[in-house]
Every structure is written in structure tokens, then in C-alpha cells.
PDB file of C-alpha atoms in Angstrom:
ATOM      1  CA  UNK K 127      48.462  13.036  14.045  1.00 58.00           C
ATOM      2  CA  UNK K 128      52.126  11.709  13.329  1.00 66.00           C
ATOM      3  CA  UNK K 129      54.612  14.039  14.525  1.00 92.00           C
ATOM      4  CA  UNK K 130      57.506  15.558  15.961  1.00 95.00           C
ATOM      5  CA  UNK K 131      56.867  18.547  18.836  1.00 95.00           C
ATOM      6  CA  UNK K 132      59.537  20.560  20.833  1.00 96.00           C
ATOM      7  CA  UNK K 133      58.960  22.580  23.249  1.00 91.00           C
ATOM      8  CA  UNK K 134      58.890  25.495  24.200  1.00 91.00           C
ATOM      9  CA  UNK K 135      59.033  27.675  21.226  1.00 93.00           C
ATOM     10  CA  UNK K 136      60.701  30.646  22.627  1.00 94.00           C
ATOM     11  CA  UNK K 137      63.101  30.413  25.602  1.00 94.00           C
ATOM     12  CA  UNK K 138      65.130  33.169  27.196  1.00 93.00           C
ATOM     13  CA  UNK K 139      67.545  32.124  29.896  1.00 90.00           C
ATOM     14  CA  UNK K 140      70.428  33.956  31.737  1.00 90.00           C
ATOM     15  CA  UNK K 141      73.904  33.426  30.865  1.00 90.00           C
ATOM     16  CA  UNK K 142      75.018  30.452  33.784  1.00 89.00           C
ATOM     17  CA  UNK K 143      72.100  28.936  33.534  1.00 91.00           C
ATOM     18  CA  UNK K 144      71.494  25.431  32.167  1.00 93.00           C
ATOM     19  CA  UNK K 145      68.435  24.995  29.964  1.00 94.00           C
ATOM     20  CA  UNK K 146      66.648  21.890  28.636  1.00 95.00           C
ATOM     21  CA  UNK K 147      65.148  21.951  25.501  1.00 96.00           C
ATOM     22  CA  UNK K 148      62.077  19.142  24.996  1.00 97.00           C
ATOM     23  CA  UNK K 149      61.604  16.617  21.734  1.00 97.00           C
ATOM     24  CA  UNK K 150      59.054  14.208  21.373  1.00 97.00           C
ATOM     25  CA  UNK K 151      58.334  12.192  18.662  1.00 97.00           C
ATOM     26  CA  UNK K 152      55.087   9.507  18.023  1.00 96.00           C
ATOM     27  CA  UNK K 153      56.192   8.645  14.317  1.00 95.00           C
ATOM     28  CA  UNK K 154      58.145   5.225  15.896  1.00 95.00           C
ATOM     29  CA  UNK K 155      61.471   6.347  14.455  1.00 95.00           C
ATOM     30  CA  UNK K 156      64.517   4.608  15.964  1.00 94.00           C
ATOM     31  CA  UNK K 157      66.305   6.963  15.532  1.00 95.00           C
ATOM     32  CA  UNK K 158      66.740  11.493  17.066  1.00 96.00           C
ATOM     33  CA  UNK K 159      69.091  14.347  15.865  1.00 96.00           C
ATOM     34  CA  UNK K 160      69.560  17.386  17.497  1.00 97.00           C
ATOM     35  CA  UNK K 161      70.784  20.078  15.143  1.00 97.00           C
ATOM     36  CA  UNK K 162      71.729  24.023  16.004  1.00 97.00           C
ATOM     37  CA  UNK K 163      71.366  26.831  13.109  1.00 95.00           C
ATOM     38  CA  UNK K 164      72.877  30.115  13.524  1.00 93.00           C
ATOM     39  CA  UNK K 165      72.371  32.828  10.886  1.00 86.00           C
ATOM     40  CA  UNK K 166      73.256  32.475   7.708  1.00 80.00           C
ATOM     41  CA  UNK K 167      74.445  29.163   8.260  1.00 82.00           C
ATOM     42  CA  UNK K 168      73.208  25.746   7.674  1.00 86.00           C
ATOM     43  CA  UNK K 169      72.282  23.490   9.942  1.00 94.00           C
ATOM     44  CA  UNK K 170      74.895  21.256  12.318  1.00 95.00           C
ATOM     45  CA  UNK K 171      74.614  18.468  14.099  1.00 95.00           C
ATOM     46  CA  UNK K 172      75.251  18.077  17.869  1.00 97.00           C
ATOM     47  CA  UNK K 173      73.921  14.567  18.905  1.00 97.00           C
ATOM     48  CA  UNK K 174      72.018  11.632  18.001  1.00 95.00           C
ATOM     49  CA  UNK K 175      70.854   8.993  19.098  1.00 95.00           C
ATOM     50  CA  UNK K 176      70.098   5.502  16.572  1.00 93.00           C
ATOM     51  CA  UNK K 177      68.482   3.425  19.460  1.00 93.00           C
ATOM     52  CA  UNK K 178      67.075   4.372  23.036  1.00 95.00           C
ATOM     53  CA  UNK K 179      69.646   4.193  25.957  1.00 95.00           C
ATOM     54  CA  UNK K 180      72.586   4.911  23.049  1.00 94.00           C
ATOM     55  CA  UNK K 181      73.836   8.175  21.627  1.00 96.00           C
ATOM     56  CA  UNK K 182      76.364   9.543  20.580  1.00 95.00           C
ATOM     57  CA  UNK K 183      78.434  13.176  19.725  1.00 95.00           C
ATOM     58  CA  UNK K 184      77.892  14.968  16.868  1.00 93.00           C
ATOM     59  CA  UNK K 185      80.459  17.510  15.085  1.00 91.00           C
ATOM     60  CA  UNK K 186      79.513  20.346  18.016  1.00 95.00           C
ATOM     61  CA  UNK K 187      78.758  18.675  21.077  1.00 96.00           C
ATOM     62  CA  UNK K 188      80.830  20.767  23.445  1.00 96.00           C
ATOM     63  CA  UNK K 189      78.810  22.493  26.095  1.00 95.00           C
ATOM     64  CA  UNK K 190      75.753  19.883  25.439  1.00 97.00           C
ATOM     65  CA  UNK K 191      74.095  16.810  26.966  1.00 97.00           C
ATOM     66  CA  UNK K 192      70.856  14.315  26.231  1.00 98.00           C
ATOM     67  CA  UNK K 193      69.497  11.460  27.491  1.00 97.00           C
ATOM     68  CA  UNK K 194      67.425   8.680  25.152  1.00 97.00           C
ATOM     69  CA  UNK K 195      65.537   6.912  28.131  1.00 97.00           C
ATOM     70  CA  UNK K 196      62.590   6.613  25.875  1.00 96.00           C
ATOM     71  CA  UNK K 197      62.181   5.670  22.073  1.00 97.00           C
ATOM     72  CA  UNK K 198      59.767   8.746  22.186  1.00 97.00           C
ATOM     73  CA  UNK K 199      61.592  11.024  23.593  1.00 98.00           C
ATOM     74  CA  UNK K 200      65.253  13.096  23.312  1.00 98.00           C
ATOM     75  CA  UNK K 201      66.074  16.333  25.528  1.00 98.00           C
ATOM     76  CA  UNK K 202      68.782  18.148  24.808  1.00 97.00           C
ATOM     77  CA  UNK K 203      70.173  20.377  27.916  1.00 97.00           C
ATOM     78  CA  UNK K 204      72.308  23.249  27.146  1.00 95.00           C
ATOM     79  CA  UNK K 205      74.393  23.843  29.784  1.00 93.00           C
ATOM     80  CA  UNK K 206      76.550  27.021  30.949  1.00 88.00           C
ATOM     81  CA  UNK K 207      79.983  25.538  29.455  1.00 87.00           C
ATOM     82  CA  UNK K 208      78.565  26.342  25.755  1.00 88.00           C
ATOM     83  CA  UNK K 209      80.362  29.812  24.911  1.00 88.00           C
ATOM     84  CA  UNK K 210      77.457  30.928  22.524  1.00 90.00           C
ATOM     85  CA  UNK K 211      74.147  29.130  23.245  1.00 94.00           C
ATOM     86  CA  UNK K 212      71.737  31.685  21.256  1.00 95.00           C
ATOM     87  CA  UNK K 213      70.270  29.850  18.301  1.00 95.00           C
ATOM     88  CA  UNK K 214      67.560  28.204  16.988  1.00 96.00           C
ATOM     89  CA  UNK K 215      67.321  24.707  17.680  1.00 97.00           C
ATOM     90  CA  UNK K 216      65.986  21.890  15.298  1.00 97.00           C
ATOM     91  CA  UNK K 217      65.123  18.309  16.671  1.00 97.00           C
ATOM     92  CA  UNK K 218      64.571  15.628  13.785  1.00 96.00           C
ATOM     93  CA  UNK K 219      64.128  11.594  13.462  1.00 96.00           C
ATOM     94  CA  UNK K 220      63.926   9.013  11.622  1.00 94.00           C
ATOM     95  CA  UNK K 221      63.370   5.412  10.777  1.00 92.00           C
ATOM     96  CA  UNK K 222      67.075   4.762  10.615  1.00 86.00           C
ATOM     97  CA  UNK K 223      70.088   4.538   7.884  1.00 82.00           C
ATOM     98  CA  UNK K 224      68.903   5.526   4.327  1.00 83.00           C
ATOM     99  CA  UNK K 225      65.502   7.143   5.270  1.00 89.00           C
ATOM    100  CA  UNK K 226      65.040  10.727   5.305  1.00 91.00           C
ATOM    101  CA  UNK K 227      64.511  13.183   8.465  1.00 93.00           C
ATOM    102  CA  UNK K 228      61.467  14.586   9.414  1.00 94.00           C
ATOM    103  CA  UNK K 229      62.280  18.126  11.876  1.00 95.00           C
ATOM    104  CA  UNK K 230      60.108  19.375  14.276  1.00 96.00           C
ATOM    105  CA  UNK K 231      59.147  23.222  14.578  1.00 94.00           C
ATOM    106  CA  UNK K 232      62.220  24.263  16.494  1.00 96.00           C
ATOM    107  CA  UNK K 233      63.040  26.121  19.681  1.00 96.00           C
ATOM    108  CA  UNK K 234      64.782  29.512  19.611  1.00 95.00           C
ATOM    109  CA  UNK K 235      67.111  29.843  22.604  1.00 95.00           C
ATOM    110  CA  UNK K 236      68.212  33.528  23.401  1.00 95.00           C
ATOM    111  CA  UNK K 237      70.641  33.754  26.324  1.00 92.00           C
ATOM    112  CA  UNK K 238      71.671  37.417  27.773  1.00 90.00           C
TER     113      UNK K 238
ATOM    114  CA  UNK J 257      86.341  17.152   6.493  1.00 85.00           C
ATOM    115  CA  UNK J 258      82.925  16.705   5.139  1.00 90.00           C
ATOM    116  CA  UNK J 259      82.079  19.659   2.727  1.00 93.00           C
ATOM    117  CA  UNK J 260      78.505  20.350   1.129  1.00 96.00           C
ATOM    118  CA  UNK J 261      78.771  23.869  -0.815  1.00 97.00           C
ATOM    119  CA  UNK J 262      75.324  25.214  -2.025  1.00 97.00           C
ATOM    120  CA  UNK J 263      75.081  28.033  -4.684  1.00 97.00           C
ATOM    121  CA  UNK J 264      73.896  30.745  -5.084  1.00 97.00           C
ATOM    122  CA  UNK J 265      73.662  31.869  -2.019  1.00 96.00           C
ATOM    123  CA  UNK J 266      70.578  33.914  -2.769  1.00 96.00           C
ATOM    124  CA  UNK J 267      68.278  34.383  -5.695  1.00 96.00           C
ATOM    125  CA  UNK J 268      65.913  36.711  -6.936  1.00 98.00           C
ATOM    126  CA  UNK J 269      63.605  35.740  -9.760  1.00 97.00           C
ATOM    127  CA  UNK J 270      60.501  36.573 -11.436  1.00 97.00           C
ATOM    128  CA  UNK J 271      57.299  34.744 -10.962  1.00 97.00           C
ATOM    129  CA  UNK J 272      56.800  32.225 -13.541  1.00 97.00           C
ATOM    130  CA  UNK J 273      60.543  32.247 -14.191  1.00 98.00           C
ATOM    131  CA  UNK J 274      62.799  28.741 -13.647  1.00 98.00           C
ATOM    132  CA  UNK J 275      65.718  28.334 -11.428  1.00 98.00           C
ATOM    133  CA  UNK J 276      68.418  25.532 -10.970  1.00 98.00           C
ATOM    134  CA  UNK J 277      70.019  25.471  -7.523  1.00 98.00           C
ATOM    135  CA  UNK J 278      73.321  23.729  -7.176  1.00 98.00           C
ATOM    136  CA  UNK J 279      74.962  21.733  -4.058  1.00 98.00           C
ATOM    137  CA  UNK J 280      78.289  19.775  -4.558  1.00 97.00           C
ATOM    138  CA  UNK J 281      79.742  17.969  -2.245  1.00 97.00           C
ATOM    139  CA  UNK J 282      83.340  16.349  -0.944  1.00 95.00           C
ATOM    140  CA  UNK J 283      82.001  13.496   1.595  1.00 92.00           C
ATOM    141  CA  UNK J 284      83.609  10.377   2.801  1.00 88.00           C
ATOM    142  CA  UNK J 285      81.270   7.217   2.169  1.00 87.00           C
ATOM    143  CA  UNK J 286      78.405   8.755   0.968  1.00 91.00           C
ATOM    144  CA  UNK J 287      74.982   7.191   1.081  1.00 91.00           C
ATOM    145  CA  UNK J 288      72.345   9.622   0.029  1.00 93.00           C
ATOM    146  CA  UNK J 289      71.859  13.330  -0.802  1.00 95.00           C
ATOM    147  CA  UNK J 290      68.946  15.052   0.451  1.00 96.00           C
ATOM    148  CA  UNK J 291      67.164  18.395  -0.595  1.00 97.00           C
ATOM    149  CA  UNK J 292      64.816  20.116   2.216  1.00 97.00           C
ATOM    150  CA  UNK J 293      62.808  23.991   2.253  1.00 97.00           C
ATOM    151  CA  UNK J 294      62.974  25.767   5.032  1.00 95.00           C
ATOM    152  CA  UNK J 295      60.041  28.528   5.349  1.00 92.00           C
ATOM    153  CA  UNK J 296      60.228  29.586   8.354  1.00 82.00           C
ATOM    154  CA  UNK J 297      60.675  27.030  11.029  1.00 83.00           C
ATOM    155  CA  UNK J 298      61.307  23.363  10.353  1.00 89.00           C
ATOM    156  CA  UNK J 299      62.818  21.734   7.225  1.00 93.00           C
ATOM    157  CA  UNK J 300      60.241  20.186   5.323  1.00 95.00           C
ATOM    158  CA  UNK J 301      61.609  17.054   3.072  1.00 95.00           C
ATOM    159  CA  UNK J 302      61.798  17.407  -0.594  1.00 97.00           C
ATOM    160  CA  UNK J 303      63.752  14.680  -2.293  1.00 95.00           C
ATOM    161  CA  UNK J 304      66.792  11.849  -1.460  1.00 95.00           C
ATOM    162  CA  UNK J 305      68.857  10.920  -4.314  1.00 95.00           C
ATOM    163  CA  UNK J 306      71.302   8.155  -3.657  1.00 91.00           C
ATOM    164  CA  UNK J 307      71.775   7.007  -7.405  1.00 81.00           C
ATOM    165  CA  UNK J 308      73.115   8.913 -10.127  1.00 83.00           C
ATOM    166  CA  UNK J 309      71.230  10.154 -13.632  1.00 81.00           C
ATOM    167  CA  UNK J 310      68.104   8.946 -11.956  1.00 84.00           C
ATOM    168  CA  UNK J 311      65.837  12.465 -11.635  1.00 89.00           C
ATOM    169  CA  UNK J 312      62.999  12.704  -9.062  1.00 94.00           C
ATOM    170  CA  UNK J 313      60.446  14.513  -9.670  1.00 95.00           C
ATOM    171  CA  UNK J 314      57.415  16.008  -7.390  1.00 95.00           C
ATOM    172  CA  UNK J 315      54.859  18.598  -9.478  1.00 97.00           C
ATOM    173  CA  UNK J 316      57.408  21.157 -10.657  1.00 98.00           C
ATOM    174  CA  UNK J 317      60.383  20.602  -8.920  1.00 98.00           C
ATOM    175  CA  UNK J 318      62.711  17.978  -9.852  1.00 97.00           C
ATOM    176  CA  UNK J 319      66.407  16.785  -8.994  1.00 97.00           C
ATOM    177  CA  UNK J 320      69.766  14.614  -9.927  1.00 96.00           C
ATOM    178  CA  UNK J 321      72.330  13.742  -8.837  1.00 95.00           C
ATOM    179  CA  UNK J 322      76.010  13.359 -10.599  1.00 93.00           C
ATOM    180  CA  UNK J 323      77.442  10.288  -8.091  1.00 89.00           C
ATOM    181  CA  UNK J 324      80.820  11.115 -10.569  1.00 91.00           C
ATOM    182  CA  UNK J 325      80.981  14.628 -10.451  1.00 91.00           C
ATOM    183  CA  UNK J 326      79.775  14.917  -6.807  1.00 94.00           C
ATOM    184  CA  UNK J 327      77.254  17.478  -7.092  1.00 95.00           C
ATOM    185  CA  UNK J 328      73.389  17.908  -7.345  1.00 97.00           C
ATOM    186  CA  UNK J 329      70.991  20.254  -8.659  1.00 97.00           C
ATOM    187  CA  UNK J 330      67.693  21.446  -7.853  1.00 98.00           C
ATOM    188  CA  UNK J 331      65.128  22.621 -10.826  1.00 98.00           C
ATOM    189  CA  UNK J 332      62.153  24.763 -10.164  1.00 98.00           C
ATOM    190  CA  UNK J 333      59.911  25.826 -12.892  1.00 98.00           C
ATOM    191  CA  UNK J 334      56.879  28.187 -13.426  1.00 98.00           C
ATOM    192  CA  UNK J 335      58.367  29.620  -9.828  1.00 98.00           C
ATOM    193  CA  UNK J 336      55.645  30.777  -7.444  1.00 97.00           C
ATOM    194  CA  UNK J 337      55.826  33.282  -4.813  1.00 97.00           C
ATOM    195  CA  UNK J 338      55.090  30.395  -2.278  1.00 96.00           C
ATOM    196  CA  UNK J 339      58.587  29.022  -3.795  1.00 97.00           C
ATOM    197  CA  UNK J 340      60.102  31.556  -1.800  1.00 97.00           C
ATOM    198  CA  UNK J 341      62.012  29.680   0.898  1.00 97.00           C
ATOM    199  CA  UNK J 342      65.738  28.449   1.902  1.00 96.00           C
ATOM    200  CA  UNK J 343      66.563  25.538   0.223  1.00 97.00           C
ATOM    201  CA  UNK J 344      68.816  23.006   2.236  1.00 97.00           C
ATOM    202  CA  UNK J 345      71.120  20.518   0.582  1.00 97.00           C
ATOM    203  CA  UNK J 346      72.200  17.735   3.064  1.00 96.00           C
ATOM    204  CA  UNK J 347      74.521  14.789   2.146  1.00 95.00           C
ATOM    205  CA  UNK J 348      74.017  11.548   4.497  1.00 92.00           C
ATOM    206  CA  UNK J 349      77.583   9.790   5.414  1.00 88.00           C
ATOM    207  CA  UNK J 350      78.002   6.966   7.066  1.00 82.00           C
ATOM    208  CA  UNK J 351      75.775   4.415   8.627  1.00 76.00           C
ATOM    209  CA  UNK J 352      74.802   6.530  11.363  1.00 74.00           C
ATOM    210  CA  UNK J 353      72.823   8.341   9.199  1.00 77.00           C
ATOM    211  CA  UNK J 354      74.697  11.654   9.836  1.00 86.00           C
ATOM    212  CA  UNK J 355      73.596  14.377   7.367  1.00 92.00           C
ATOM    213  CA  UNK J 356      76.361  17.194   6.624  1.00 93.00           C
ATOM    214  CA  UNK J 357      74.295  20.628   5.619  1.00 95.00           C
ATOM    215  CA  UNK J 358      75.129  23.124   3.037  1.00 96.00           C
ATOM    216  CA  UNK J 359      74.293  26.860   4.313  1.00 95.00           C
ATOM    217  CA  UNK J 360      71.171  27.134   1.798  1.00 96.00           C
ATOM    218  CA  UNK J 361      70.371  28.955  -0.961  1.00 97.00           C
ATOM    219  CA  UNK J 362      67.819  31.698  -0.406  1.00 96.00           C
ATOM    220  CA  UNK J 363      65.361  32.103  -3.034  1.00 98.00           C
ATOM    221  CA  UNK J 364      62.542  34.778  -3.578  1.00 98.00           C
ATOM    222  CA  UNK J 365      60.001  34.687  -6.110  1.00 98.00           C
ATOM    223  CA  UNK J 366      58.367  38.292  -6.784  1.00 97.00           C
ATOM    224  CA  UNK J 367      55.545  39.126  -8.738  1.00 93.00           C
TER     225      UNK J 367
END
């Protein structure tokens, strides 16, 4: 089955810790989003990626990293510089320019 | 500043009734608007629009876009309580494919 997976679902880290959150994707799509939604609000974007070993900052990257070693693959660490890492987490790809994104389940991070 | 504003912000209807959400937008180069529903977890893909007056249509929801007046809207009819769900309106800028989210409009469909 075609499809985007992150994992893990639930994640609970201490505040100072940093935290990587996993995406995979076997759908062939050039091109990964990571996305962060908070309550009430819709979804923004922190960084993607159009082509492995390329990426580049989205409107909230501060306090964020990834890597694009692989087509199939796009981790997003959040590390202790992010002020308010608690939120759920929404990985997406797709072909490219013009075709729509297809989101995987999502990873809620809660950090105490 | 890219802007996507989504209204209502929450609904409440009766089953069977029909519902029109709205999204406008202020974007610089727009490519394509996009509607998703979000249950509980991931956005699942609805429509994307990118020319105007043309509606698409998938069983009994339907869209348009307005490429003049910069906004969209969303039509559900005979609403059923597995309507109930947040729907996203997302504009894609650029060539980067960047999509710009509205905050949702929050519908529930009662019996």
C-alpha cells in the first residue's frame, strides 16, 4: 500500500531535550512538507524539501532542523531552541508544483 | 503577507441540510487553491481549483473558485453526520509549491 507513515504517534519529551520526529513516504513524490498545527489554528509550514539533498525554510523554521538524504525519507528534529514545541505535527508530499499533498497521520509532540 | 481567511469558523446544521463554506484569499502569484477535511488526524484531499467558474464536483460536494474576486466556496448538500469534520482551505503560491492554510471551518452535522 501507497503511503505516507510518521512515527511515533505520541511523543512526550522534557523541556531541553531535542526530539526527532520520523516521515517516510513510498508514493515516489519528489517532493516533503513538514507542517505544525496548534489549536484552533490552521496548519503552517516549517520546511520542505522539492528534491533529496535540498530543502529549504518555511514561514516557522526557528528552533527546527531536517535532513532529505533519501527521496523516501524527511525527519524533522525539534530541538530545545523552539520556545513552544507542543503540537501536533503533520508530514505531507507530493509529486511536485501544481499537484496536491497527500499528509500522513501525524505525530503529537507534548513537551513538559 | 500571504492571507487565506476561512468562514465561518464553526457550523452547526441539521442532517440533510446544505452548507456553503467560504475561504478568500490575498496571495502573491497564486497557482492553485486547495480544499482538504480533517477528521481527526491527517488532511484528507478534497478538491484543487486553479481556474476560475470551472466547479468540481465529487458525489455531493462541489467547489469554485472566483480567480477575480479571490475567494472560493465549498457546497455540501444532503449533509451527513459523517460530514462532520474541519474543513481546510489552502492556497498554493509560488513554484515551490508552498500552500498558505486558512484556520478551518468546523462543521457538525446532527441528527
Amino acid at each position: 500500500d501507497g503511503g505516507i507513515t510518521q512515527s511515533p504517534k505520541y511523543l512526550f519529551r522534557k523541556e531541553g531535550q531535542n526530539v526527532t520526529l520520523s516521515c517516510e513516504q513510498n508514493l515516489n513524490h519528489d517532493a516533503m512538507y513538514w507542517y505544525r498545527q496548534d489549536p484552533g489554528q490552521g496548519l503552517r509550514l516549517i520546511y520542505y524539501s522539492q528534491i533529496v539533498n535540498d530543502f529549504q525554510k518555511g514561514d516557522i523554521a526557528e528552533g527546527y532542523s531536517v535532513s532529505r538524504e533519501k527521496k523516501e525519507s524527511f525527519p524533522l528534529t525539534v530541538t530545545s531552541a523552539q520556545k513552544n514545541p507542543t503540537a501536533f505535527y503533520l508530514c505531507a508530499s507530493s509529486r511536485g508544483p501544481s499537484y496536491e499533498q497527500y499528509f500522513g497521520p501525524g505525530t503529537r509532540l507534548t513537551v513538559t | 503577507e500571504d492571507k487565506v481567511v476561512q468562514s465561518p469558523l464553526s457550523l452547526v446544521v441539521h442532517e440533510g441540510d446544505t452548507v456553503t463554506l467560504n475561504c478568500s484569499y490575498e496571495v502573491t502569484n497564486f497557482r492553485s487553491l486547495l480544499w482538504y477535511k480533517q477528521e481527526k488526524k491527517a488532511p484528507t484531499f478534497l478538491f484543487m481549483l486553479t481556474s476560475s467558474g470551472i466547479e468540481k464536483k465529487s458525489g455531493r460536494l462541489s467547489s469554485i473558485l472566483d480567480k477575480k474576486e479571490l475567494f472560493s466556496i465549498l457546497n455540501i448538500t444532503a449533509t451527513q453526520t459523517g460530514d462532520s469534520a474541519v474543513y481546510l482551505c489552502a492556497v498554493e503560491v509560488g513554484t515551490a509549491s508552498k500552500l498558505t492554510f486558512g484556520t478551518g471551518t468546523r462543521l457538525q452535522v446532527t441528527l
